[in-house]
Short mmCIF file of C-alpha atoms and ligand atoms in Angstrom, two decimals:
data_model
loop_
_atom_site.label_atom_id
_atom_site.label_comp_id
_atom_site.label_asym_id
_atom_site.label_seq_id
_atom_site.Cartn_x
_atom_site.Cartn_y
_atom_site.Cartn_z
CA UNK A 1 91.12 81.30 -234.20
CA UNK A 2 87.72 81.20 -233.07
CA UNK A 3 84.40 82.87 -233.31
CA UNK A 4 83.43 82.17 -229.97
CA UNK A 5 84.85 85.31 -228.25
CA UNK A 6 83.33 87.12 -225.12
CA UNK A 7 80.71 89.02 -225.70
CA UNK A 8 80.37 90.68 -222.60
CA UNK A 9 79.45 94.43 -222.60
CA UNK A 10 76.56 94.34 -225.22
CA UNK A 11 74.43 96.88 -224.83
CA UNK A 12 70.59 95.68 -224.62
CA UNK A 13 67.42 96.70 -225.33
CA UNK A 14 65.10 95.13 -223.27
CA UNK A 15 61.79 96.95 -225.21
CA UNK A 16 60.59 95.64 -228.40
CA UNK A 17 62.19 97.48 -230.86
CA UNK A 18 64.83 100.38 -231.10
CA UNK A 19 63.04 103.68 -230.92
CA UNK A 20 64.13 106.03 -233.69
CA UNK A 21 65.11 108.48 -230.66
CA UNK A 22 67.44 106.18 -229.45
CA UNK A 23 69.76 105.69 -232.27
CA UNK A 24 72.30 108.26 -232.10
CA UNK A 25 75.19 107.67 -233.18
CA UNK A 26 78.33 109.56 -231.07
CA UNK A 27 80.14 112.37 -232.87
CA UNK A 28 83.49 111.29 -234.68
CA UNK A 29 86.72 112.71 -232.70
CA UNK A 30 89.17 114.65 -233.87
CA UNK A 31 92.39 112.99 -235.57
CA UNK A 32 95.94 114.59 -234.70
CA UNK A 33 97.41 115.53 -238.53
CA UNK A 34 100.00 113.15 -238.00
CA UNK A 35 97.95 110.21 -237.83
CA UNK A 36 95.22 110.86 -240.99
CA UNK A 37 95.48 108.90 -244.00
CA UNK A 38 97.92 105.74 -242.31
CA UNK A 39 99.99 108.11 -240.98
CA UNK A 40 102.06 105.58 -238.63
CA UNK A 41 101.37 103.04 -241.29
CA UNK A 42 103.36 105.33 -243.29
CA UNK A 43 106.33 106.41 -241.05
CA UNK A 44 107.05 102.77 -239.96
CA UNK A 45 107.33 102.00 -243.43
CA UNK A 46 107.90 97.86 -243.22
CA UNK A 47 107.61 95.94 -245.88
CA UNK A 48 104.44 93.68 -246.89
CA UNK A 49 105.10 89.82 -246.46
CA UNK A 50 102.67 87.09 -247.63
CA UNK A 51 99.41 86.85 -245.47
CA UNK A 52 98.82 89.38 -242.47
CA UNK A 53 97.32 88.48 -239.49
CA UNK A 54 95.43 91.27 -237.64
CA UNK A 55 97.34 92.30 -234.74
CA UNK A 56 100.58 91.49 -236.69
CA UNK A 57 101.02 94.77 -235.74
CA UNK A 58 103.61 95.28 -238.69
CA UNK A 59 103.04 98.29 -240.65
CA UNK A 60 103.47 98.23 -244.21
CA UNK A 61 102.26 101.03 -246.50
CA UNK A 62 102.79 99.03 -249.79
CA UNK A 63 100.61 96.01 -248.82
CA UNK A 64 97.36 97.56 -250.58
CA UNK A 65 95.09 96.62 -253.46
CA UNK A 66 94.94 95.56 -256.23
CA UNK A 67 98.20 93.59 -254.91
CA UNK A 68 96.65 92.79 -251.59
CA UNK A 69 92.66 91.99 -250.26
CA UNK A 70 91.42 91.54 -247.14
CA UNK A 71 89.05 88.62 -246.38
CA UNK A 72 86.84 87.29 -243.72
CA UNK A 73 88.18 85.16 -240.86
CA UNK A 74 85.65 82.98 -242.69
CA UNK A 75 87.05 83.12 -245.75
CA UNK A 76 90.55 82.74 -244.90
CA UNK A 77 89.61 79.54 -243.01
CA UNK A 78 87.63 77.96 -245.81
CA UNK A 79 90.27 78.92 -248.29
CA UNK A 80 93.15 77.38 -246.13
CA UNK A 81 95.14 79.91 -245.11
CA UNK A 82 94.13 80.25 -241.44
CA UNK A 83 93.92 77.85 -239.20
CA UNK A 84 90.21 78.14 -237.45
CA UNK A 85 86.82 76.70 -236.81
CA UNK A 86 82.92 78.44 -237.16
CA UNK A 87 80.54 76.94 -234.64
CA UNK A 88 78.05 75.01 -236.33
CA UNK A 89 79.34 75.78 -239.94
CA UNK A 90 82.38 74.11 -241.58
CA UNK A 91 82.96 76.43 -244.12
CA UNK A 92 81.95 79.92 -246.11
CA UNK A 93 80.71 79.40 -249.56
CA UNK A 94 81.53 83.26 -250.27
CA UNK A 95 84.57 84.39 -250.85
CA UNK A 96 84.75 88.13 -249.90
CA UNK A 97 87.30 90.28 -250.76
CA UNK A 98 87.83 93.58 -249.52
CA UNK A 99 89.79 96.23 -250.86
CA UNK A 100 92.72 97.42 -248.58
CA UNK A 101 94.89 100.37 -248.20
CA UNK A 102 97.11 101.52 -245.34
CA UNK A 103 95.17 105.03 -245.79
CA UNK A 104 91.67 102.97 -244.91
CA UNK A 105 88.15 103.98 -246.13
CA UNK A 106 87.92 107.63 -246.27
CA UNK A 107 83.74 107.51 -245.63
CA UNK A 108 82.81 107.19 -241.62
CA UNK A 109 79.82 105.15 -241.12
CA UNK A 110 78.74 105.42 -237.80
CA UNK A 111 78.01 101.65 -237.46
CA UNK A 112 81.12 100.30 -239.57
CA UNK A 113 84.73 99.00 -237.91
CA UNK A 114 86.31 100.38 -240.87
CA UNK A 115 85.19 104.15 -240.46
CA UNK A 116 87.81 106.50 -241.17
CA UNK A 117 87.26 108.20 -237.45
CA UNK A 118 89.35 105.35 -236.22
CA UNK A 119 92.58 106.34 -237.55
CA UNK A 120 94.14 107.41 -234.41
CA UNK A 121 93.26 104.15 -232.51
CA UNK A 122 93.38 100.90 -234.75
CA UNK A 123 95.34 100.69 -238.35
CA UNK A 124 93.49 99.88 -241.12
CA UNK A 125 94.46 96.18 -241.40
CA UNK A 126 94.01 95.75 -237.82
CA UNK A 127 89.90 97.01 -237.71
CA UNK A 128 87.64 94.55 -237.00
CA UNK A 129 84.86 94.51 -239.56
CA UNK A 130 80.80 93.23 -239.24
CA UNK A 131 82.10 91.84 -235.77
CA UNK A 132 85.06 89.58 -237.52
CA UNK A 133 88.80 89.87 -238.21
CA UNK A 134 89.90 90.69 -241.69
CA UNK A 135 93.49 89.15 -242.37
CA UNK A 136 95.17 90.71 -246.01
CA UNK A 137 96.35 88.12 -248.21
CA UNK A 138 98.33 88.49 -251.74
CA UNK A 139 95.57 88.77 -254.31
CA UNK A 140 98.08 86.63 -256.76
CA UNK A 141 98.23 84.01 -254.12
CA UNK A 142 94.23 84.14 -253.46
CA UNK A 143 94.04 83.28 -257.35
CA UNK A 144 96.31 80.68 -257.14
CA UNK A 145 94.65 78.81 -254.46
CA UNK A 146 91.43 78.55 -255.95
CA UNK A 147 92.42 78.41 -259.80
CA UNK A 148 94.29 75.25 -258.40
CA UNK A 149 91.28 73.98 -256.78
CA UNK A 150 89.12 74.18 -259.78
CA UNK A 151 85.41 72.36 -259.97
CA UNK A 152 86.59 71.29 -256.41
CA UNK A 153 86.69 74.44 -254.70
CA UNK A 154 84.37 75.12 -252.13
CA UNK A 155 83.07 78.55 -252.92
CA UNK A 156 80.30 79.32 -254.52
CA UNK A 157 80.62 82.87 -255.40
CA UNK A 158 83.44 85.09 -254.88
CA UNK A 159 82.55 88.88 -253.87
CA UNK A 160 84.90 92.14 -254.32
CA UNK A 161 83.84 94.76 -251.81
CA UNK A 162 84.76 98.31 -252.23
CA UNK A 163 85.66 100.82 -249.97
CA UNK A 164 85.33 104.83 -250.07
CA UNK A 165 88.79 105.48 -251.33
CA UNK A 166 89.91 107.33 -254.43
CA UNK A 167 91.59 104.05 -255.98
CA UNK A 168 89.12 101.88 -255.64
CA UNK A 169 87.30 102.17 -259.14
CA UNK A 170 90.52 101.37 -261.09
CA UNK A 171 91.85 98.55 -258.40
CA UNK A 172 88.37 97.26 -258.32
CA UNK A 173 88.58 96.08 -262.38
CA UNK A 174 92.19 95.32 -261.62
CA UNK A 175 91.02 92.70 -259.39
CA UNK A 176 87.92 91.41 -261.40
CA UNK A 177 90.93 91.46 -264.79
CA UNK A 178 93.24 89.40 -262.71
CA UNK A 179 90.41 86.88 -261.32
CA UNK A 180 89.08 86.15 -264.71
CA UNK A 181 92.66 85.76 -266.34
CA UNK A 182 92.60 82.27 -264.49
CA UNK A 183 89.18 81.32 -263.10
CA UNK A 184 85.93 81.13 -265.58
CA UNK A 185 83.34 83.27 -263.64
CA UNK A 186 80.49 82.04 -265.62
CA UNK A 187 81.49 78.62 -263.44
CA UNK A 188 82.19 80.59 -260.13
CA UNK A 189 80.56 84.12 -260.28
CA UNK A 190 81.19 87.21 -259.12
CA UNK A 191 79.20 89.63 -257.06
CA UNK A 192 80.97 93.21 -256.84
CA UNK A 193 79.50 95.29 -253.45
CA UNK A 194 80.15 98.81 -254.79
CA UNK A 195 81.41 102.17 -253.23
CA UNK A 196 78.22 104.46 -255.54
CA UNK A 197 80.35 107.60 -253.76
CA UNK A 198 83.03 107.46 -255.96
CA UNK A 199 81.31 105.45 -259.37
CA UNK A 200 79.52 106.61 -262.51
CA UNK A 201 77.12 104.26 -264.36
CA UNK A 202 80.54 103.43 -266.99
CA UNK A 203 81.95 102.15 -264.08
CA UNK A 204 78.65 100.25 -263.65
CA UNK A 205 78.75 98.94 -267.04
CA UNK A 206 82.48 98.05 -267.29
CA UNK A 207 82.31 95.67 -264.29
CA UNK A 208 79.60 94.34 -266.03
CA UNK A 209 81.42 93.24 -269.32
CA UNK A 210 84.50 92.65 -267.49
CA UNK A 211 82.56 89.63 -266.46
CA UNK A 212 80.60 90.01 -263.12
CA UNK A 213 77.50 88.57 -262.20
CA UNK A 214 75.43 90.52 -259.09
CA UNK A 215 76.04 94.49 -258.49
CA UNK A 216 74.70 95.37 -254.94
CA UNK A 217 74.40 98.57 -253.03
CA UNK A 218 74.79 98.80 -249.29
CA UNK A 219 72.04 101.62 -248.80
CA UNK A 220 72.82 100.24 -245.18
CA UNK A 221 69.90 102.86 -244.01
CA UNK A 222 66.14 102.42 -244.88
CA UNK A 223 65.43 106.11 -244.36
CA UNK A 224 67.11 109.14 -245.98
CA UNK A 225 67.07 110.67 -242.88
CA UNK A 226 68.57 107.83 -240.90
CA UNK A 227 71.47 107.64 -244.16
CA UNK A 228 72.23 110.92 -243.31
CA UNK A 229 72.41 110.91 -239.70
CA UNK A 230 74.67 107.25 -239.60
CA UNK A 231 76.92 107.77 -243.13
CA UNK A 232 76.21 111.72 -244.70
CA UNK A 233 76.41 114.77 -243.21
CA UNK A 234 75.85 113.90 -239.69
CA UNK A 235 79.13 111.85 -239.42
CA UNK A 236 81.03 114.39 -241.35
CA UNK A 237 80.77 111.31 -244.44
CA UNK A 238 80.99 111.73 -248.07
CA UNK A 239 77.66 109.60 -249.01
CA UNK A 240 74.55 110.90 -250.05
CA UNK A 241 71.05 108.78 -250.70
CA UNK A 242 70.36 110.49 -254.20
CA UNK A 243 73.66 109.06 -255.09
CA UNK A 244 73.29 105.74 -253.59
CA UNK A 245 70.07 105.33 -255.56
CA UNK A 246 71.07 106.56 -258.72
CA UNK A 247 73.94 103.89 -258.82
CA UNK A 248 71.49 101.36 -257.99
CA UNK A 249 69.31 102.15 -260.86
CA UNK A 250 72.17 102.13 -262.94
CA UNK A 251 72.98 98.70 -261.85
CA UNK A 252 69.18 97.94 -262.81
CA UNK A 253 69.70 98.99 -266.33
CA UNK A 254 72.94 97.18 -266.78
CA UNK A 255 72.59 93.68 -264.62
CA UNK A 256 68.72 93.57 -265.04
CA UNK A 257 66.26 91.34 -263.05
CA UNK A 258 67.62 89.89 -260.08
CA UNK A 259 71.01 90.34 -260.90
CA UNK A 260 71.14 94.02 -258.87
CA UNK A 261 70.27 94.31 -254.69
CA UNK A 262 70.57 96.63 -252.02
CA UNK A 263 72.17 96.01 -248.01
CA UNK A 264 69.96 97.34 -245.44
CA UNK A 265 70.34 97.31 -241.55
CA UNK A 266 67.75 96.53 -239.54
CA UNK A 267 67.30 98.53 -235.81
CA UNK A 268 69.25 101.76 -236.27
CA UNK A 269 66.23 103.88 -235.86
CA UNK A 270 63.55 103.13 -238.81
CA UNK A 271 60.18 101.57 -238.11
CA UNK A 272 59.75 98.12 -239.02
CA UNK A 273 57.28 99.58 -241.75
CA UNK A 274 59.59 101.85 -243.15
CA UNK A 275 62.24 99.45 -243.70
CA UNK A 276 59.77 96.68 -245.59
CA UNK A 277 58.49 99.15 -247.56
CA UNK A 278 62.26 99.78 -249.07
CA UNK A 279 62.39 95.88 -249.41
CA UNK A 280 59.18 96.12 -251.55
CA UNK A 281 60.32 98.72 -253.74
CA UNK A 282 63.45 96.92 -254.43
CA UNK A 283 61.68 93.81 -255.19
CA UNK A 284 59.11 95.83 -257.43
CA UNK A 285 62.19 97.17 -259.34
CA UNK A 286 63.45 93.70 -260.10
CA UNK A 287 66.03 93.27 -257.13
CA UNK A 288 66.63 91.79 -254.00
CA UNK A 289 67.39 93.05 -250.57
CA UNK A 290 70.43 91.29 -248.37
CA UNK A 291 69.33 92.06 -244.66
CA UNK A 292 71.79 92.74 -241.58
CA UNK A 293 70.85 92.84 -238.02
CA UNK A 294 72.34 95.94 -236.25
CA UNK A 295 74.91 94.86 -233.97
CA UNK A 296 76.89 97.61 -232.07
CA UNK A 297 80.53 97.20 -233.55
CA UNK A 298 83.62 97.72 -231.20
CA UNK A 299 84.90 100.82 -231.98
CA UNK A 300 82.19 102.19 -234.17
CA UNK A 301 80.39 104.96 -233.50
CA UNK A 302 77.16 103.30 -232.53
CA UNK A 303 79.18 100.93 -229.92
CA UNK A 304 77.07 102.06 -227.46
CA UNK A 305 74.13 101.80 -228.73
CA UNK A 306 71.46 98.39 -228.32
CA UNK A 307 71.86 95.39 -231.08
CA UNK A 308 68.52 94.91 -232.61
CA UNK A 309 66.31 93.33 -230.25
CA UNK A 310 65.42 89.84 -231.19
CA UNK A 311 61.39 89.83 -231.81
CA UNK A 312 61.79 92.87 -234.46
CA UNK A 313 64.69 91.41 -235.97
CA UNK A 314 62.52 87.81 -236.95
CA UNK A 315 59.56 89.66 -237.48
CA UNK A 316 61.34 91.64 -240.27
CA UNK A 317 63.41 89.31 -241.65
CA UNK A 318 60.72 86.69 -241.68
CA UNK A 319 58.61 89.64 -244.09
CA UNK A 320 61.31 90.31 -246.20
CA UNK A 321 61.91 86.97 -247.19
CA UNK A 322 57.56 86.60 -248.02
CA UNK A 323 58.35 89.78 -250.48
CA UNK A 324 61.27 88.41 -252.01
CA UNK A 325 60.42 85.05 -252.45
CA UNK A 326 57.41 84.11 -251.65
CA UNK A 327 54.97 86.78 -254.01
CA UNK A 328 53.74 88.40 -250.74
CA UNK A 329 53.63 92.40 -250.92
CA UNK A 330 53.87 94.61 -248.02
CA UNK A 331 50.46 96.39 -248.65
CA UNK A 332 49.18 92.63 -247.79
CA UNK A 333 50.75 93.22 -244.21
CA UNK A 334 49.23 94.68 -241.39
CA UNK A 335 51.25 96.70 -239.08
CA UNK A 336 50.60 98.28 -235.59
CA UNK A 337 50.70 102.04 -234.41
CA UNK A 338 54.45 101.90 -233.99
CA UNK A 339 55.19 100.24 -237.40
CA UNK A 340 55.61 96.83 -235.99
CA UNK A 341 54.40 93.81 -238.51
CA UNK A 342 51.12 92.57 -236.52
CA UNK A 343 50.03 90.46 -239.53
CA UNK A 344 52.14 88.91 -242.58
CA UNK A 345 49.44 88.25 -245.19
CA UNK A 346 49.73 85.38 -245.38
CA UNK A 347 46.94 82.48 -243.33
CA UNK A 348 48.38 80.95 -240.69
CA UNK A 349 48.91 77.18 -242.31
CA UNK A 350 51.14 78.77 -244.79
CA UNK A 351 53.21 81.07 -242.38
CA UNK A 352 53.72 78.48 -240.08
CA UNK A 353 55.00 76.09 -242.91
CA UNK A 354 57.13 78.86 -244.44
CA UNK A 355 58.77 79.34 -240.83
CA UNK A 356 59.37 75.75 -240.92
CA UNK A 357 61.42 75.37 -243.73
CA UNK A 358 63.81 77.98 -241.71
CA UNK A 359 65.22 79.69 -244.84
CA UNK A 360 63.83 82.82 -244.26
CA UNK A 361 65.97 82.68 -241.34
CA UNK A 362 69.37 81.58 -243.16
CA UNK A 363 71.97 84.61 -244.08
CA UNK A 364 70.42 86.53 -246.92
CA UNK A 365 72.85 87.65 -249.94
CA UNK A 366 73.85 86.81 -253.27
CA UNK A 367 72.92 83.22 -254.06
CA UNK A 368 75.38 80.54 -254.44
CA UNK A 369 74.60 76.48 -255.55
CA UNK A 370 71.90 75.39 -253.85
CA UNK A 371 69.27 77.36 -254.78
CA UNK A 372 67.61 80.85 -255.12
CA UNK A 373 66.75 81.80 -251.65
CA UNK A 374 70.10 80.15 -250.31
CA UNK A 375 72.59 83.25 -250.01
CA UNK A 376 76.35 81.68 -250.87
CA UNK A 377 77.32 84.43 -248.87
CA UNK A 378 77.08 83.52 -245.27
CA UNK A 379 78.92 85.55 -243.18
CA UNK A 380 79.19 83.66 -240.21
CA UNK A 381 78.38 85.36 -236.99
CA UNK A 382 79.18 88.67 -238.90
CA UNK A 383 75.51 90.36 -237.07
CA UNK A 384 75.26 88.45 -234.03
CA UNK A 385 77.56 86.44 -231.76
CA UNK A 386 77.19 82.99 -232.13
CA UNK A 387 75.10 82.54 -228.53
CA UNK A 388 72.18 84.30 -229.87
CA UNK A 389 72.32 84.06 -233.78
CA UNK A 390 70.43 86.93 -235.96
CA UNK A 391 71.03 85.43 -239.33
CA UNK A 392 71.72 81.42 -239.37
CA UNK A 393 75.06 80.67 -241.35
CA UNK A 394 73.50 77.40 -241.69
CA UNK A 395 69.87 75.50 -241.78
CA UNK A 396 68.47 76.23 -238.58
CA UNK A 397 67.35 72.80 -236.81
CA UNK A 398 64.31 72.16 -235.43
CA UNK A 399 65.22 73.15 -231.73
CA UNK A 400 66.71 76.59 -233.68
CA UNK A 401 63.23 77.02 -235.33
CA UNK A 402 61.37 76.64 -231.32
CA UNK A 403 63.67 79.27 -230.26
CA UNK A 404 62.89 81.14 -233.86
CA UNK A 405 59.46 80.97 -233.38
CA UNK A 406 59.10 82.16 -229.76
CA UNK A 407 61.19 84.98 -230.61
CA UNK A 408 58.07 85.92 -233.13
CA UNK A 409 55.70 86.02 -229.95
CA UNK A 410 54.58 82.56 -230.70
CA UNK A 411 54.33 78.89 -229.80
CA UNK A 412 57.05 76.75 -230.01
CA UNK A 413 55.35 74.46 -232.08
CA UNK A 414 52.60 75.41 -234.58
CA UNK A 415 48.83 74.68 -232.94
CA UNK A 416 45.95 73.59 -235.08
CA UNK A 417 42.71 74.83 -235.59
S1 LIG B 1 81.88 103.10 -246.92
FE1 LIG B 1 81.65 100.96 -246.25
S2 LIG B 1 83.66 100.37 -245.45
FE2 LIG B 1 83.63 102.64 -245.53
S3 LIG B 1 82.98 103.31 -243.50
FE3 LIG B 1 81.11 103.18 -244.79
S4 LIG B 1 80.30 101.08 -244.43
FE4 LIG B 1 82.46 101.13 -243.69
#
């Protein structure tokens, strides 16, 4: 298994940013009745045995949560039960697990591999996910694995993400219950990336005294227009903003101060503006934001659509990281007629040493180890392929930061005044 797969028919954008009137995503097809809700899944009826491969292609209706997860080909290689390599990273120190049922998510995000408009092409446990293979493994055996491996084990975090699916809630604590039967989460936390569609703040709070750390929202969208269009109404999906937000909150109250944060995508239609302005009011509620680059998943309905280009991806991502970490605020920024950062606030001594450093470049997420602003959560190659990397999985290098820097429209190497 590798990550280095061809990456031939990306769409491009050779402009400088992807116009709001560009990113529209393609109406879901129809799905023939026998095929909704696992429907071949459910008529080939095989049983579930041990770890599943994508493109096993056997179909087994009972291997579901909270008996089975699904992981990252990253994952499953750090965890030892794939054989694999990452280029340029040895390991993930997040171990994400995804909820997994032979009926799928029932939401249909326009941008995600797991959208439910897919049923009639790809089972559920074959869908590629943020650009990666998921394989399912027993959730007992999971446990087992890193229980055994104790102060040893190379994860920093472990991560249950939930899908749109009416079991989720109650499999969700199932899985946190059986995780902190036999592994201390005060010594490896947990982060819980929540389905708000389906969730009340009690479910907020249980998962809270059941022992997690981090509760994070995937707003995904940094408009409520562009929410709607990509994952509401537009794609014939269940989620609504007022909902998302009002989970979040919750998870305010309940986790407190940087314990809560939200998922937004970068370059599905919102101006660079818009989408730091959502960072800062995150940040001014106490939370962080975990950014992705857009990349136009196979399958998806936005597969046809242009991956972020490269300047407006740094350019925000280098701003986010100045509001989250480094104390600057967005009404310090300057920004052009079409939104686009022109200044960060910050004099040009300072910038230039913060770009440097090449965190603000590194995968953001829910910290692990090493410190704050070092997400544990990596996600190798899961927004980029690994020729032209949006977020690093690792510290950049100093050629990396060149190629960083003249992606920002400047030098590659800082001048002096
Ligand atoms: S709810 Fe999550 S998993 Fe389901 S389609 Fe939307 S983004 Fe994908």
């Amino acid at each position: 298994m590798t990550c280095l797969k061809p990456e031939s028919r990306i769409p491009r954008n050779d402009g400088s940013f992807n116009a709001p009137a560009d990113m529209r995503p393609r109406a879901p097809g129809v799905t023939p009745t026998a095929l909704k809700n696992g429907g071949r899944v459910r008529a080939a009826n095989q049983p579930a045995e041990g770890l599943y491969l994508p493109n096993n292609n056997f179909q087994a209706p009972h291997m579901r949560s909270p008996d089975y997860v699904q992981m990252s080909t990253a994952a499953a290689i750090t965890l030892g039960v794939m054989p694999g390599k990452m280029h340029r990273c040895g390991c993930t120190r997040c171990l994400n697990l995804l909820l997994t049922y032979p009926e799928g998510c029932r939401a249909n995000c326009a941008y995600c591999g797991l959208a439910r408009h897919r049923e009639a092409e790809r089972d559920y446990a074959d869908r590629n996910f943020i650009r990666v293979d998921w394989p399912a493994v027993p959730m007992a055996q999971v446990i087992d694995i890193v229980a055994a491996q104790g102060e040893a084990t190379p994860f920093h975090r472990m991560c249950i993400s939930m899908i749109t699916h009416p079991r989720s809630d109650a499999d969700t604590v199932s899985v946190l219950e059986a995780w902190t039967k036999k592994i201390d989460p005060s010594s490896l936390p947990v982060s819980i990336l929540s389905n708000p569609t389906t969730m009340e703040r009690s479910d907020v709070k249980r998962l809270h005294e059941l022992g997690s750390d981090i509760f994070t929202v995937a707003l995904d969208a940094a408009t409520p227009e562009i929410f709607d269009r990509t994952r509401g109404k537009g794609v014939q999906s269940p989620h609504s903003w007022t909902k998302y937000w009002e989970i979040l909150e919750d998870a305010r109250d309940i986790f407190g101060p940087r314990k809560f944060g939200a998922h937004i995508i970068v370059g599905m239609g919102e101006t660079e503006s818009e989408a730091l302005n959502l960072v800062q009011r995150i940040v001014d509620l106490g939370g962080h934001s975990h950014m992705f680059c857009f990349f136009p998943e196979r399958g998806s309905l936005m597969d046809h659509l242009p991956a972020t280009p490269r300047d407006q991806w740094r350019r925000v991502q280098l701003a986010r990281y100045l509001i989250d970490y480094r104390g600057v605020r967005v009404d310090h920024m300057r920004f052009d007629e079409e939104g686009r950062v022109a200044d960060y606030g910050l004099p040009k001594g300072e910038l230039d040493a913060i770009i440097a450093e090449g965190v603000a470049f590194r995968t953001s997420g829910c910290p692990g180890k090493f410190a704050d602003d070092v997400s544990a959560c990596d996600r190798p190659y899961g927004d980029s392929p690994p020729s032209n990397i949006a977020s690093y999985p690792f510290q950049p290098n100093k050629n990396d930061i060149g190629g960083i820097r003249k992606q920002l429209g400047m030098p590659r190497r800082p001048t002096f005044q």
